[in-house]
Tab-separated table of C-alpha atoms in Angstrom:
chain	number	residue	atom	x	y	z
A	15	UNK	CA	77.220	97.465	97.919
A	16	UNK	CA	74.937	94.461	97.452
A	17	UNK	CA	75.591	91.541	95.060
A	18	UNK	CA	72.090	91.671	92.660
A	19	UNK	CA	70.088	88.819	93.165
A	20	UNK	CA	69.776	86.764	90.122
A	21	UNK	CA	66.411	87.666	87.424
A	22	UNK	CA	67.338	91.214	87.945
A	23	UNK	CA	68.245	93.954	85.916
A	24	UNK	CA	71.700	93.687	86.972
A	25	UNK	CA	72.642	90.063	85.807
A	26	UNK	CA	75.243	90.929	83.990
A	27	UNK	CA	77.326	90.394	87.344
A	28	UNK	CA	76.388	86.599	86.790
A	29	UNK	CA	77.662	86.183	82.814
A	30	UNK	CA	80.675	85.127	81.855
A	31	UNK	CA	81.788	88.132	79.972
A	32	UNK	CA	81.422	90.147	83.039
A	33	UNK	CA	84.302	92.917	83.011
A	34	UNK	CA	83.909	92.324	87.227
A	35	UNK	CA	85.129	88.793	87.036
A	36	UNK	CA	88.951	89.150	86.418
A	37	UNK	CA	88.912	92.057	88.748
A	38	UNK	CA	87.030	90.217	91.222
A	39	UNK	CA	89.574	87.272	90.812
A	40	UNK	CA	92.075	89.554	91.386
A	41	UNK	CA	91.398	91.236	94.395
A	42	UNK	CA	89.768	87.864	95.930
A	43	UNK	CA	93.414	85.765	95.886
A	44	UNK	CA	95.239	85.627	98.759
A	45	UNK	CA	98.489	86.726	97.242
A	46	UNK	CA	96.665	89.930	96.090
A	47	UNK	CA	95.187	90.766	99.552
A	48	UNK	CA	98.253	89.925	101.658
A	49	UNK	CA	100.479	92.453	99.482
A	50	UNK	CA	98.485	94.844	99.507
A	51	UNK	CA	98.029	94.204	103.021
A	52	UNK	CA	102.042	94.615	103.342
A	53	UNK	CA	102.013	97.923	101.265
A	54	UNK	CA	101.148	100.293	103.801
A	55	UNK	CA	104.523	101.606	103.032
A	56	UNK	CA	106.256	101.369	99.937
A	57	UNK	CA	108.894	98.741	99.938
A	58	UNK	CA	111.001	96.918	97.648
A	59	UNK	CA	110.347	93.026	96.302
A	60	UNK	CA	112.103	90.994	98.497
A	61	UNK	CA	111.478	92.934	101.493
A	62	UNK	CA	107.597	91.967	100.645
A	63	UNK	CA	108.376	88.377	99.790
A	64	UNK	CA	110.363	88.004	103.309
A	65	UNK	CA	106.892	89.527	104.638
A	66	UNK	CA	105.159	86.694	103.161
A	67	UNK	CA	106.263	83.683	104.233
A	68	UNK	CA	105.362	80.918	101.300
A	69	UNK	CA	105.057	83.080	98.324
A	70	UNK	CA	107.352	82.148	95.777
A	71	UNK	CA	109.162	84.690	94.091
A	72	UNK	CA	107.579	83.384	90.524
A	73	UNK	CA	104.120	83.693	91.873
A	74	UNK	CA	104.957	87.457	93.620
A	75	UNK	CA	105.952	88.549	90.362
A	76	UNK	CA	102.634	87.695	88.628
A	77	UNK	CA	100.739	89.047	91.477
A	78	UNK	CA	102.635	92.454	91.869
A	79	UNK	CA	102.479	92.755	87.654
A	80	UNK	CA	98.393	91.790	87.751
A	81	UNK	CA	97.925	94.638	90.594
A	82	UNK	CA	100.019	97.234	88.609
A	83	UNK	CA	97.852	96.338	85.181
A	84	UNK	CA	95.113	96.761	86.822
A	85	UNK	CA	95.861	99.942	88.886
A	86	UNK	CA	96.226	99.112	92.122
A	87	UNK	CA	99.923	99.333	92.788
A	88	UNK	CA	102.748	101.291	91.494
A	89	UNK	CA	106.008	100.462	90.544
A	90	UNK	CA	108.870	102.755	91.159
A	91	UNK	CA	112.413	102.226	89.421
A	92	UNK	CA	115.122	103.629	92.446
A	93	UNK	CA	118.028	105.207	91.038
A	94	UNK	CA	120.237	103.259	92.735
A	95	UNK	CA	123.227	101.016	92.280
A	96	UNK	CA	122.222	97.931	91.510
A	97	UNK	CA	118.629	99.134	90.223
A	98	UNK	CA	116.142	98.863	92.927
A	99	UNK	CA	111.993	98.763	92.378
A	100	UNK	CA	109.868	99.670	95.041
A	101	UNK	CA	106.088	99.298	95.270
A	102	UNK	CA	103.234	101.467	97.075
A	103	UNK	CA	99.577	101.569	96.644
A	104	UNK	CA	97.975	103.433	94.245
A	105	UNK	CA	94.903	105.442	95.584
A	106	UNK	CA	92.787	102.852	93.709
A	107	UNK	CA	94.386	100.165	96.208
A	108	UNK	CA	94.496	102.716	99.039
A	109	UNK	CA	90.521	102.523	98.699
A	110	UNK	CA	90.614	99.081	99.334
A	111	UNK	CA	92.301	98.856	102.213
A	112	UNK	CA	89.067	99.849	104.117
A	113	UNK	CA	87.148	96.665	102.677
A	114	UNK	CA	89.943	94.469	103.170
A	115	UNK	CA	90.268	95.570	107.034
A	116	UNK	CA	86.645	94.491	107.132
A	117	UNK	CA	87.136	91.246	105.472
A	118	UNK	CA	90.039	90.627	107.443
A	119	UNK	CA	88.593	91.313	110.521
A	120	UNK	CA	85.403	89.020	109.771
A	121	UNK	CA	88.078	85.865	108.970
A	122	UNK	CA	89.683	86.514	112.642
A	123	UNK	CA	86.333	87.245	114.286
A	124	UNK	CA	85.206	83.543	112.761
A	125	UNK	CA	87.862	81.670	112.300
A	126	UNK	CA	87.173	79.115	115.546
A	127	UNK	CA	83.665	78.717	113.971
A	128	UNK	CA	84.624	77.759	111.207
A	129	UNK	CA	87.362	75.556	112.010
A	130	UNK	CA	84.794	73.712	114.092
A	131	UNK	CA	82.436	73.447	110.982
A	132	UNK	CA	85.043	71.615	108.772
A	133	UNK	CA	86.246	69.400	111.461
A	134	UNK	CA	82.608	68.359	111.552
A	135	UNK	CA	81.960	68.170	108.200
A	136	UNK	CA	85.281	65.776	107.340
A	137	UNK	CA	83.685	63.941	110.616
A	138	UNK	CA	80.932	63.130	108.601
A	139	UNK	CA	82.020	62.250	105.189
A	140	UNK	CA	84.647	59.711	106.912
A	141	UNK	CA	81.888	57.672	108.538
């Protein structure tokens, strides 16, 4: 899929009504990738917050409830004693997994390079 280049047909992409911005926003914050990322099980909340070292557990809340609104996970009450919740991908967030892999994969695959291209550029706006 190709982002529409702008004075095209398609320019809704670039308004800010856009229903594809708040999913976009979404799926594009780090906190969103990296639990999805975890999901490839199901598993319970603070087994994914040990997973990702940094979150806060105010900030994993708003992430899990934005990727259940929007479809992407499910949330499963165990009947258990206390109550436990457990989380898994939905298919909808099974189909991104591929995307994310690729994304992923590009950030490794370019990481040095880019490293190099900030220490350069904070090279040159401290002279």
């Amino acid at each position: 899929m190709a982002i529409p280049e702008a004075g095209t047909s398609a320019d809704i992409v670039y308004r800010a009504d856009c229903p594809s911005r708040p999913i976009l926003d979404q799926i594009a914050d780090k906190w969103s990738m990296m639990v999805m990322a975890v999901l490839n099980e199901p598993r319970r909340f603070n087994e994914i917050k040990r997973r990702l070292e940094g979150v806060t557990q105010r900030v994993l809340t708003q992430t899990l409830r934005r990727l259940e609104r929007n479809g992407m996970i499910a949330r499963r009450v165990l009947p258990t004693s206390p109550v436990g919740v457990e989380y898994s991908l939905t298919p909808l967030g099974e189909s991104l997994r591929e995307p994310f892999g690729r994304l992923y994969d590009w950030t490794v695959d370019n990481a040095d390079e880019i490293q190099r291209h900030q220490m350069e550029y904070d090279r040159r706006i401290q002279s």
